Coordinates of C-alpha atoms in Angstrom, one line a residue:
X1 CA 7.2 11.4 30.0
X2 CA 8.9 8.4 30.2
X3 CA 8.3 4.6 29.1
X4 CA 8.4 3.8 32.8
X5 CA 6.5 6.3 34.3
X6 CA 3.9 5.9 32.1
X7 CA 3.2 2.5 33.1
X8 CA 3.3 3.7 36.3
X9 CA 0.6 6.2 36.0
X10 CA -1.2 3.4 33.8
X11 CA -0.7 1.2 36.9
X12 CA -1.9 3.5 39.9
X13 CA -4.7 4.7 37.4
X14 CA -6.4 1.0 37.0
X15 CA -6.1 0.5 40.9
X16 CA -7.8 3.8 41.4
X17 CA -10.8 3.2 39.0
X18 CA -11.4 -0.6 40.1
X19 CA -13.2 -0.8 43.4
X20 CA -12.1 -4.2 44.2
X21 CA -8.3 -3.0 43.8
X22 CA -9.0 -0.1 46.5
X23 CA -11.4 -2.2 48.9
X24 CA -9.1 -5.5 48.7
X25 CA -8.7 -7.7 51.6
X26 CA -5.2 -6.8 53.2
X27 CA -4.1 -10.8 52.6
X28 CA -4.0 -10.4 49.0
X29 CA -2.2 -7.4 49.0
X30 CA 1.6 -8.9 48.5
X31 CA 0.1 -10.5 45.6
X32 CA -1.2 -7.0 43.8
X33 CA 1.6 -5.3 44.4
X34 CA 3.5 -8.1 42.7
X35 CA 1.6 -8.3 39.9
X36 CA 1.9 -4.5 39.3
X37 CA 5.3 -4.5 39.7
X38 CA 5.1 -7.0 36.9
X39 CA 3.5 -5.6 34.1
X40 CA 6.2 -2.5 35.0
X41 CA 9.2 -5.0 34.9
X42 CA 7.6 -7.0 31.5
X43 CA 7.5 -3.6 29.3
X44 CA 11.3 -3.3 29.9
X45 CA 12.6 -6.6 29.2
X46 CA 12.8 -8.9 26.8
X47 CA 9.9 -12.0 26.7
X48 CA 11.6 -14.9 26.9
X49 CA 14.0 -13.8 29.6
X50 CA 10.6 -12.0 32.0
X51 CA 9.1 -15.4 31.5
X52 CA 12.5 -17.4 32.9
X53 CA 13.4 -14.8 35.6
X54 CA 10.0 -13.2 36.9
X55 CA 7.3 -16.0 36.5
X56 CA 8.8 -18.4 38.8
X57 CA 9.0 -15.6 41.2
X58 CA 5.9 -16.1 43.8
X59 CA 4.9 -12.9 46.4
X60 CA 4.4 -14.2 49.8
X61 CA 3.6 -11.3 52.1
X62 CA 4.1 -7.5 52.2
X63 CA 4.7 -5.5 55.9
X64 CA 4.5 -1.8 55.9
X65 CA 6.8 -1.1 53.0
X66 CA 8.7 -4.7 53.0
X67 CA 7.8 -7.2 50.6
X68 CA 8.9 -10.7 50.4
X69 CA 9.3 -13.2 47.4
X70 CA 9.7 -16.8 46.8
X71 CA 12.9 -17.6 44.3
X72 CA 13.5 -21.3 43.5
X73 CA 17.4 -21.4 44.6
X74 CA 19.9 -19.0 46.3
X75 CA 21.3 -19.4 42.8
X76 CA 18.2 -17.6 41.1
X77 CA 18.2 -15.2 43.4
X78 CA 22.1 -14.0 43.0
X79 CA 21.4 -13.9 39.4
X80 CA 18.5 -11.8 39.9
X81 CA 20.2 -9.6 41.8
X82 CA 23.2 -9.2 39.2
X83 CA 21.0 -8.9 36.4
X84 CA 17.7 -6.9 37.3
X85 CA 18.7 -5.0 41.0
X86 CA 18.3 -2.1 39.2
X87 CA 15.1 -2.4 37.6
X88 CA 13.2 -4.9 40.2
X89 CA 14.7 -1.7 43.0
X90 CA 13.3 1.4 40.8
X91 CA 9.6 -0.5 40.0
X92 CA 9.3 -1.0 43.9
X93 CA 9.9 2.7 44.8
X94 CA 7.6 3.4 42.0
X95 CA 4.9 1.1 43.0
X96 CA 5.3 1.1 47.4
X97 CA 7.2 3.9 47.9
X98 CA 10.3 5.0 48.3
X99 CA 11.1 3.3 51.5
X100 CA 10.6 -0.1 49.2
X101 CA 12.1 -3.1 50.6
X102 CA 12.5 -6.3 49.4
X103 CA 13.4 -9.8 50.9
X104 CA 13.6 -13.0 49.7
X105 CA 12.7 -16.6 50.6
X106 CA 13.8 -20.0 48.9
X107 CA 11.8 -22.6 47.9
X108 CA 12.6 -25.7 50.1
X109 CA 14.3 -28.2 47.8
X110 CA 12.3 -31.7 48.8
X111 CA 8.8 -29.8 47.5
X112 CA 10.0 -27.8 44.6
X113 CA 9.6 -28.9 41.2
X114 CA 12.0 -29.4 38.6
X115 CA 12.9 -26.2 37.1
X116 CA 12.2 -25.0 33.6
X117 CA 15.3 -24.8 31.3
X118 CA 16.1 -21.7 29.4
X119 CA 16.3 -23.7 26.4
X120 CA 13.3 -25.9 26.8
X121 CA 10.4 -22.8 26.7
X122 CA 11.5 -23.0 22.7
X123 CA 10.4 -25.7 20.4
X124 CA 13.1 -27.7 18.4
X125 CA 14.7 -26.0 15.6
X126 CA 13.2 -26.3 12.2
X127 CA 14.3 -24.7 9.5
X128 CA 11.8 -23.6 6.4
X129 CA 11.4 -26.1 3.3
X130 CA 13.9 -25.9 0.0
X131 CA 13.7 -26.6 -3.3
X132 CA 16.8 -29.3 -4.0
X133 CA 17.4 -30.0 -8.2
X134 CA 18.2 -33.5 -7.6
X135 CA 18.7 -36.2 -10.8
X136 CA 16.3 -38.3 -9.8
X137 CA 13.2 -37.5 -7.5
X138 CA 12.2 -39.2 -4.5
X139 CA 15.9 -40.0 -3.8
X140 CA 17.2 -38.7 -0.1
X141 CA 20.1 -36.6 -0.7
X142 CA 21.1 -36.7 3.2
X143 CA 19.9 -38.6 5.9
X144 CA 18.8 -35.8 7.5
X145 CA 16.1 -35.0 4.9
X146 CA 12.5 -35.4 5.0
X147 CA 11.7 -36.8 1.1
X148 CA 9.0 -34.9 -0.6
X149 CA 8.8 -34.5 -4.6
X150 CA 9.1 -31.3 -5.2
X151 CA 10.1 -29.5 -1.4
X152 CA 12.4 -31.3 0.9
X153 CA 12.8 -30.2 4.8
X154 CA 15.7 -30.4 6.2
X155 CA 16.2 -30.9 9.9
X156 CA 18.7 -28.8 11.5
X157 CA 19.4 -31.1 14.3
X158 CA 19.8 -28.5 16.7
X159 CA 20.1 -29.6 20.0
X160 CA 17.9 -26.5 22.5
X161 CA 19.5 -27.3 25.6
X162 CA 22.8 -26.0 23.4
X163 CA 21.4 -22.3 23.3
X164 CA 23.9 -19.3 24.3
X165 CA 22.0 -18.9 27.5
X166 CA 22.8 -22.0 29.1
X167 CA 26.8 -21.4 28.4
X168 CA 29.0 -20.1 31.3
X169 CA 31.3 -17.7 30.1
X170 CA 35.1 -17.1 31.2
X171 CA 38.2 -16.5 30.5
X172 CA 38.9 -20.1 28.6
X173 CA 35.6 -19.4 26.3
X174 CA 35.1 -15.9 25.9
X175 CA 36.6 -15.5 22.6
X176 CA 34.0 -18.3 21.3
X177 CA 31.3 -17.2 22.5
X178 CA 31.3 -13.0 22.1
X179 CA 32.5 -14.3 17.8
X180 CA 29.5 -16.9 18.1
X181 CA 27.3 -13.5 19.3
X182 CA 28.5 -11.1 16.5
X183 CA 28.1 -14.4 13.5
X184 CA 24.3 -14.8 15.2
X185 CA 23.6 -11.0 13.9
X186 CA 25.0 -11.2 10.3
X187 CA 25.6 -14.2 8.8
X188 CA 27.9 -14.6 6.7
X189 CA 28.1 -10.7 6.8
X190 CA 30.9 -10.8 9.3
X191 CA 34.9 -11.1 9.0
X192 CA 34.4 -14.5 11.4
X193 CA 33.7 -16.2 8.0
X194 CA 34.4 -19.0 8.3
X195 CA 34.7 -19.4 12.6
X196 CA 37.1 -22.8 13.8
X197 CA 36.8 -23.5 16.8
X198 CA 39.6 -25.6 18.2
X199 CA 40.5 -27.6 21.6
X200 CA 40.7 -30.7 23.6
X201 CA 37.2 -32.9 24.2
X202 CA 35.0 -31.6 26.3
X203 CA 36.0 -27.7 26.4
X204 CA 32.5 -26.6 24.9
X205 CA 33.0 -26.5 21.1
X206 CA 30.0 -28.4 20.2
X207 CA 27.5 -25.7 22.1
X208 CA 29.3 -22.9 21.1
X209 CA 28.9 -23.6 17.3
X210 CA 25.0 -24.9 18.2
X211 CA 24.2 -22.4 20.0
X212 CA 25.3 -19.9 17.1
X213 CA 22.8 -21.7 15.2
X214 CA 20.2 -21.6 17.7
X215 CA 20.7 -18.0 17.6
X216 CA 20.6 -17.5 14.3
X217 CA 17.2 -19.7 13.8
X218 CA 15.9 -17.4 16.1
X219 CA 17.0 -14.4 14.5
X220 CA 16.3 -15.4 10.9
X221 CA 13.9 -18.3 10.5
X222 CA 13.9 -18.3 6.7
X223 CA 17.7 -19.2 6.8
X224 CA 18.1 -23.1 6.6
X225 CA 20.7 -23.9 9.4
X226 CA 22.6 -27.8 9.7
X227 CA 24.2 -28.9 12.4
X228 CA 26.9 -32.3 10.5
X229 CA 29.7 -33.9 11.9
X230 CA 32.9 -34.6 9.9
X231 CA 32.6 -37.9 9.8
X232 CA 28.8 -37.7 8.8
X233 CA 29.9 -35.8 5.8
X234 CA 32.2 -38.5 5.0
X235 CA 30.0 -41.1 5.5
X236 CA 27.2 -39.2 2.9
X237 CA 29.6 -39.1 0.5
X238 CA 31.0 -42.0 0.2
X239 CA 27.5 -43.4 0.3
X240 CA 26.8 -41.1 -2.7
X241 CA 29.5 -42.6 -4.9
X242 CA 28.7 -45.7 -5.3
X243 CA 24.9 -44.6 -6.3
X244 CA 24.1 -43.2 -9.6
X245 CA 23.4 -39.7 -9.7
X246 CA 23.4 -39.6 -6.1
X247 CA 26.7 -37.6 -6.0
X248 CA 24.7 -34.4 -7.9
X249 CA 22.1 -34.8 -5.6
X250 CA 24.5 -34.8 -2.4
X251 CA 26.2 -31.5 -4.0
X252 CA 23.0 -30.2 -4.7
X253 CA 21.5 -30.2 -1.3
X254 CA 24.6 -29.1 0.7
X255 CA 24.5 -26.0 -1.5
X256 CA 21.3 -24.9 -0.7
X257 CA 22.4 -24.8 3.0
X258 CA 22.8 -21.0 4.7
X259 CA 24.3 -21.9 8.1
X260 CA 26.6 -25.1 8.0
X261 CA 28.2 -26.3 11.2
X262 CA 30.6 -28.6 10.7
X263 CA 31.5 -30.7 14.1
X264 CA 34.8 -32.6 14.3
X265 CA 36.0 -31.2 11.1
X266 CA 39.5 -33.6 11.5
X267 CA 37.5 -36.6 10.9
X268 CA 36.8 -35.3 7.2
X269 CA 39.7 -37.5 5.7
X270 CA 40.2 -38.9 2.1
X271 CA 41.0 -37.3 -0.9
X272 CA 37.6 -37.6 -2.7
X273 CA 35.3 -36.3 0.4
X274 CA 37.7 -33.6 1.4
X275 CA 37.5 -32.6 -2.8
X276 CA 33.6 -32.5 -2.1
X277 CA 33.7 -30.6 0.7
X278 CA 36.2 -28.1 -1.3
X279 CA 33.2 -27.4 -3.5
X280 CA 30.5 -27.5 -1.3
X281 CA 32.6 -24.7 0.8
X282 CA 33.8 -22.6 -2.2
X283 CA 30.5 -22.4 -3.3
X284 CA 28.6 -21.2 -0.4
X285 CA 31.8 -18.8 1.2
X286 CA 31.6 -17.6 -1.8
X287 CA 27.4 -17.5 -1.7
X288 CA 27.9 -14.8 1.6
X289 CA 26.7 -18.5 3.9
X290 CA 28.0 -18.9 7.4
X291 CA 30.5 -21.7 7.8
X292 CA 31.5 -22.7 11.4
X293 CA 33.6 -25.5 12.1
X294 CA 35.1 -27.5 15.5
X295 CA 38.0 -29.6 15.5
X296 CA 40.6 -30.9 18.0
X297 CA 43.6 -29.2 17.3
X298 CA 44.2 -26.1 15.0
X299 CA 44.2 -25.6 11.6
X300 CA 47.8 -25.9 11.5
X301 CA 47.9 -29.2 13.8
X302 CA 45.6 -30.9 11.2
X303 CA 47.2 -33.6 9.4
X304 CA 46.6 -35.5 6.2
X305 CA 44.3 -32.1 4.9
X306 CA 44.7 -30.7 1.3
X307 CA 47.0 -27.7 1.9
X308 CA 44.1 -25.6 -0.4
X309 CA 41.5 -26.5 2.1
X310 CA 43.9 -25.9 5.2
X311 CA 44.4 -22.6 3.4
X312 CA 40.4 -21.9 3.5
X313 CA 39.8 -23.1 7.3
X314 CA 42.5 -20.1 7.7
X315 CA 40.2 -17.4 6.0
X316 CA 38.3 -16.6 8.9
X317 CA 38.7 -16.6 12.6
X318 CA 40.4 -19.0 14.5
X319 CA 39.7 -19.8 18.2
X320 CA 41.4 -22.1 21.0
X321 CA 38.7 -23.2 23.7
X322 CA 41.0 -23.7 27.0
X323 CA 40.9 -25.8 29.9
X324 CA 38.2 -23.6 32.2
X325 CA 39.6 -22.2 35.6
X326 CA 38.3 -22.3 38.6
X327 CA 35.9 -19.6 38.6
X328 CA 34.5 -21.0 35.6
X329 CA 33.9 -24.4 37.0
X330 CA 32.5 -23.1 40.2
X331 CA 29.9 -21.0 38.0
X332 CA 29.1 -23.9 35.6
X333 CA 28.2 -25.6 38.8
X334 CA 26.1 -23.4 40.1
X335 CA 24.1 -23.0 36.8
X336 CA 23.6 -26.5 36.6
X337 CA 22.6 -26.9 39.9
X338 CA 19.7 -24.4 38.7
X339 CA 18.9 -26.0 35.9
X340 CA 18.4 -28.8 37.8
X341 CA 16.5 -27.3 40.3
X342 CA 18.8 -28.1 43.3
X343 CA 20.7 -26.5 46.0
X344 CA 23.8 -27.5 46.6
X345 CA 26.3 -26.4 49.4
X346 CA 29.1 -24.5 48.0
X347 CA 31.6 -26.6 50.1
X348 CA 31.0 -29.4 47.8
X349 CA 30.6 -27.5 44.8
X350 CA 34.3 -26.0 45.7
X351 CA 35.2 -30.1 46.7
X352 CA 34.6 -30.9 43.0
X353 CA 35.6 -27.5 40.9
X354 CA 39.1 -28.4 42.6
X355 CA 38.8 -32.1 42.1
X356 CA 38.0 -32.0 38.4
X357 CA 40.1 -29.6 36.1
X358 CA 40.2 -31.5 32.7
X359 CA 37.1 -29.8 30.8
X360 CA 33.8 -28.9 31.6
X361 CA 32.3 -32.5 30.2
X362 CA 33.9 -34.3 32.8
X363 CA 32.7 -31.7 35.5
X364 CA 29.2 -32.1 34.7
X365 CA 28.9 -35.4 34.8
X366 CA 30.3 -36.0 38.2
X367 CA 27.8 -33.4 39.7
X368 CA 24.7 -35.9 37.9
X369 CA 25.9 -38.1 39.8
X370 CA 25.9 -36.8 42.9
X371 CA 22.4 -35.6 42.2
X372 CA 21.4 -39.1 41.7
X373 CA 23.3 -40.9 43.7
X374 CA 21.6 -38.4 46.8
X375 CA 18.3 -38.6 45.7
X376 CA 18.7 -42.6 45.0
X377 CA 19.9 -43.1 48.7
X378 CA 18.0 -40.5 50.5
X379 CA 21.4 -38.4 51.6
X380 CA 22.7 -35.6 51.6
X381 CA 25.3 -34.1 48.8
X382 CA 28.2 -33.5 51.5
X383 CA 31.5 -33.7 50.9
X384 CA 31.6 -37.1 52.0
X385 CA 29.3 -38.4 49.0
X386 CA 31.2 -36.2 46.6
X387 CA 34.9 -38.0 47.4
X388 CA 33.2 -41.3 47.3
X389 CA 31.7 -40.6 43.7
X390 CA 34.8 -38.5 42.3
X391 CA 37.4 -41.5 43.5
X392 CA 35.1 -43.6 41.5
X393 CA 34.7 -41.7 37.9
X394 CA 38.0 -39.5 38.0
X395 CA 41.1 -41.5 37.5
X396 CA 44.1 -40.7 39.4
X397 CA 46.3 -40.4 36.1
X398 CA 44.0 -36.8 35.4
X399 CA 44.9 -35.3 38.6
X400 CA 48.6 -35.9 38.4
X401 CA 49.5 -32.2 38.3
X402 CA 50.7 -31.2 41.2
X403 CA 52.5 -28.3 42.6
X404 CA 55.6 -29.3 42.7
X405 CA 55.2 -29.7 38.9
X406 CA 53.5 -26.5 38.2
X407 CA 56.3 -24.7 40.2
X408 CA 59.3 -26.5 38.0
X409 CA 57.2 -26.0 34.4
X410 CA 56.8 -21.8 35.7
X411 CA 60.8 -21.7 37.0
X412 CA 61.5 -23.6 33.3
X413 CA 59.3 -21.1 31.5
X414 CA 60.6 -17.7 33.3
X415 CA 64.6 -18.9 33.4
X416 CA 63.7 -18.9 37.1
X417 CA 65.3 -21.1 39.8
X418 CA 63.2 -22.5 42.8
X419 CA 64.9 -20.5 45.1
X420 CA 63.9 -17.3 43.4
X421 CA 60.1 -17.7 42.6
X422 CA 59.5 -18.8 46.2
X423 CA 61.6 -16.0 48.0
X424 CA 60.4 -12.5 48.9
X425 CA 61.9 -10.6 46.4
X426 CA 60.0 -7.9 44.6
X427 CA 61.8 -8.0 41.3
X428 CA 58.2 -7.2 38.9
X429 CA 59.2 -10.7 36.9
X430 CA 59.2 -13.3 39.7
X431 CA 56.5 -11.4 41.2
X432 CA 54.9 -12.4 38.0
X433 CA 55.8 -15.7 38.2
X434 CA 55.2 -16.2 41.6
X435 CA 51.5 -15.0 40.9
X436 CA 50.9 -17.3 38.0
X437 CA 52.6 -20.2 39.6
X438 CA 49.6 -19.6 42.5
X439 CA 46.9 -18.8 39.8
X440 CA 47.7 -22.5 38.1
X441 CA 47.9 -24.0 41.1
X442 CA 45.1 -23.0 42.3
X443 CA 43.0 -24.1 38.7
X444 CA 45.0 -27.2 38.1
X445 CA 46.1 -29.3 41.3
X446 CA 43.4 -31.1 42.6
X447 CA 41.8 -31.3 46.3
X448 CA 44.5 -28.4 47.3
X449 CA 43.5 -25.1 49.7
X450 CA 44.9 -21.7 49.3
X451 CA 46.4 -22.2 52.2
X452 CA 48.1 -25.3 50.6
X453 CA 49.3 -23.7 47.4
X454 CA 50.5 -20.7 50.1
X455 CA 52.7 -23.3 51.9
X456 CA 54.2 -24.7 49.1
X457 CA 55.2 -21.2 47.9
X458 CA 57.4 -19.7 49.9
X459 CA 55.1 -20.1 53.0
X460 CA 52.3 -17.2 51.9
X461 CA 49.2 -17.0 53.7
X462 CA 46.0 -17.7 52.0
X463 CA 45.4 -14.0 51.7
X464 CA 48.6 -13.6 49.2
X465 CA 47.5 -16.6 47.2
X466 CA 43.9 -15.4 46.8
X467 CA 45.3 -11.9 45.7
X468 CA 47.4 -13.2 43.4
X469 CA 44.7 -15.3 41.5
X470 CA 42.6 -12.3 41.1
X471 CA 45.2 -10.5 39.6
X472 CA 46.6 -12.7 37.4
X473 CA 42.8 -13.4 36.0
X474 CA 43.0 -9.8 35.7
X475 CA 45.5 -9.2 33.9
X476 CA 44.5 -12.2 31.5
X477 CA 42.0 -10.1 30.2
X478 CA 43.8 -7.1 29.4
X479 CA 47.1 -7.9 29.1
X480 CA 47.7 -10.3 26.0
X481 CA 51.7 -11.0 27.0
X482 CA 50.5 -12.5 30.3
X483 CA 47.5 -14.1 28.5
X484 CA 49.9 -16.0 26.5
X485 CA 52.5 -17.2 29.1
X486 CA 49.9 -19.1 31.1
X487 CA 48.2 -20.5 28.4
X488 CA 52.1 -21.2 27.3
X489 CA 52.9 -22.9 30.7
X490 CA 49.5 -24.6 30.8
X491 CA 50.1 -26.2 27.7
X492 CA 53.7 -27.5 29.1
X493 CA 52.0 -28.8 31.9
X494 CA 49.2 -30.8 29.8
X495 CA 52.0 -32.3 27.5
X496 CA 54.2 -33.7 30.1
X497 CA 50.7 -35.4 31.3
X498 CA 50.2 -36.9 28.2
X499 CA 53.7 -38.0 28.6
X500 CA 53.2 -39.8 31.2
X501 CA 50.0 -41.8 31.2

């Protein structure tokens, strides 16, 4: 007999012993059917994600074999229907019938509340108490130290709203996370020992390397996890010198550390903190503890860096965080949109995921203010409101790719001449480059249509272009030559913008 079944028969068998269950009033019935689908669906999945995907849910009538729910946003209910169709679909045969139907009905915006964050149904982080061997007691080794005689607590400063379950995944930041995922089950177990994560600002580095140590908190609450930033380190140490036995004590607490997270690792410069944090990395790589670092460039980009500690950032993996496409912005829309318990039309969602290409900082903060700037003055978030906010925060200087450009980087990258990526010749490498030059396009010039990128590519119809993006995302993900030549022309096309502003 099965898990399921079981609570089936466990179900059916409570509603048949309890008279008020069989004599209930035919009003309340939605709302006992719901609840018995529930205690089915909360046996099968995990706690924390039953309580963010099933409580808000509300029953609101059943008709013959049709029932219908409450979700908060069209959002909820997509995600729903990705994640849990299978299971919310087998519970209803199991607990109606098999002619079990379900609709659903969203909350009105103006009365809902705001919704619950993922991240907020946990407390804040705190990791366990140590034992530091300092020189001289009652001295605070780090200023993120509680002071104690004998125990010291260290705070993790772990931001929750940085959690894995709160990132949106794609191809610009799969890498990260699926390493991050794999580190949050064995630390420093794993070959991603030490993990550097590398791009421009904004690309989602800092969640990626809290949410591994969200994860790992989670997973292992005895470890003690610290989220530091480069030029914190610094800061401590040079702090330490020029106190007496301070420097021991600084050593001695970073030691006792099992998860360091090291943000903006290329601010770390000068000879005598970069020594210190030689030692303090030697010492606990070498202690099986989980190093994670960010940084702006790549390893090999970092200047002014001991070439022995270059050597060591080397040792593990190494991961570049790209610009997001547009899929991905779209979706980190949407999610924030839930978060924030709003709906959203996807015209304007679209307006700003093709309006706003640099990095997913810059993204999010446009759509706050929209929210605000809607609620503040009692309108609606139309397209209108958007352009009037996005002309204000987004300079024209980031949107200065346009197609013209991306079609003369591709042609420059392929050997290509205009002529030839914009015919109708079916020779498998302009194809290519004809697909990519649409793909780009489409994720890097702003406020442009498919039928826009179509026009200015050999006259293709909006069809053709939407085709091609899908393929070339596609092949992104299993095809590592292709992978490389558009991250390849991408990177062309964000130099000669740095060129020219």
């Amino acid at each position: 007999m099965s898990i399921h079944f079981f609570y089936f028969f466990i179900f059916f068998f409570n509603q048949l012993c309890n008279p008020k269950a069989v004599t209930m009033d035919n009003s309340e019935r939605h709302i006992d059917v719901w609840n018995g689908c529930l205690q089915i669906i909360k046996q099968i999945i995990e706690p924390q994600k039953f309580d963010v995907w099933f409580r808000p849910v509300k029953p609101v009538s059943i008709v013959d074999s049709t029932l219908t729910i409450e979700v908060p946003s069209d959002f909820f209910r997509e995600y729903l229907e990705s994640a849990y169709l299978d299971v919310i679909s087998k519970t209803l045969k199991r607990v109606i019938g098999t002619e079990a139907r379900l609709l659903y009905v969203i909350k009105p915006v103006q009365s809902a509340p705001g919704m619950v964050i993922p991240a907020a149904l946990g407390q804040r982080p705190e990791n366990p108490s140590v034992s530091v061997n300092t020189a001289s007691r009652g001295v605070n080794p780090s200023p993120f130290v509680y002071p104690g005689l004998h125990k010291l607590k260290i705070d993790p400063r772990l931001n929750p709203v940085y959690c894995f379950g709160n990132l949106v995944e794609g191809e610009c930041n799969r890498m990260g996370i699926t390493a991050g995922n794999d580190i949050a089950l064995a630390p420093g177990q794993n070959p991603f020992n030490p993990l550097f994560l590398f791009g421009g600002s904004g690309l989602g580095k800092t969640h990626i390397a809290q949410a591994i140590g969200i994860a790992i908190h989670e997973k292992f609450p005895d470890l003690v996890v610290l989220y530091v930033t480069g030029n914190e380190f610094k800061t401590q140490y040079m702090d330490a010198v020029n106190v007496r036995n301070k420097l021991t004590d600084f050593l001695a607490f970073y030691m006792k550390i099992d998860v360091l997270i090291v943000d903006d690792v290329q601010d770390l410069l000068g000879q005598g903190s970069q020594n210190a944090f030689f030692n303090v990395f030697n010492h606990l790589h070498q202690s099986g503890k989980q190093l994670v670092f960010t940084s702006d460039r790549a390893p090999v980009d970092l200047r002014n860096f001991e070439d022995r500690l270059l050597s060591r950032f080397k040792w593990g993996l190494s991961v570049e965080l790209s610009r997001p496409d547009f899929e991905t912005r779209l979706a980190m829309l949407k999610s924030r949109c839930f978060r924030e318990g709003v709906t959203i039309g996807d015209d304007v969602l679209e307006f700003l995921a093709n309006r706003i290409n640099t990095n997913f900082r810059e993204l999010e903060g446009v759509l706050i203010s929209l929210i605000a700037h809607a609620t503040r003055l009692h309108r609606d978030a139309n397209i209108e409101l958007a352009r009037s906010i996005t002309d204000k925060l987004v300079s024209e200087d980031k949107s200065e790719i346009t197609i013209e450009k991306v079609l003369a980087t591709v042609c420059d990258y392929f050997g290509l001449t205009r002529e030839d990526l914009v015919s109708k010749s079916r020779k498998r490498q302009i194809v290519l480059a004809r697909q990519i030059a649409m793909y780009l396009s489409r994720n890097l010039v702003s406020g442009i249509s498919l039928a826009g990128i179509g026009s200015g590519i050999g006259g293709k119809d909006h069809a053709t272009v939407l085709y091609a993006c899908t393929a070339v995302s596609d092949l992104m993900a299993t095809d590592r030559n292709v992978r490389q030549d558009v991250q390849g022309i991408e990177k062309l096309l964000a130099r000669s913008g740095d060129r020219n502003r």
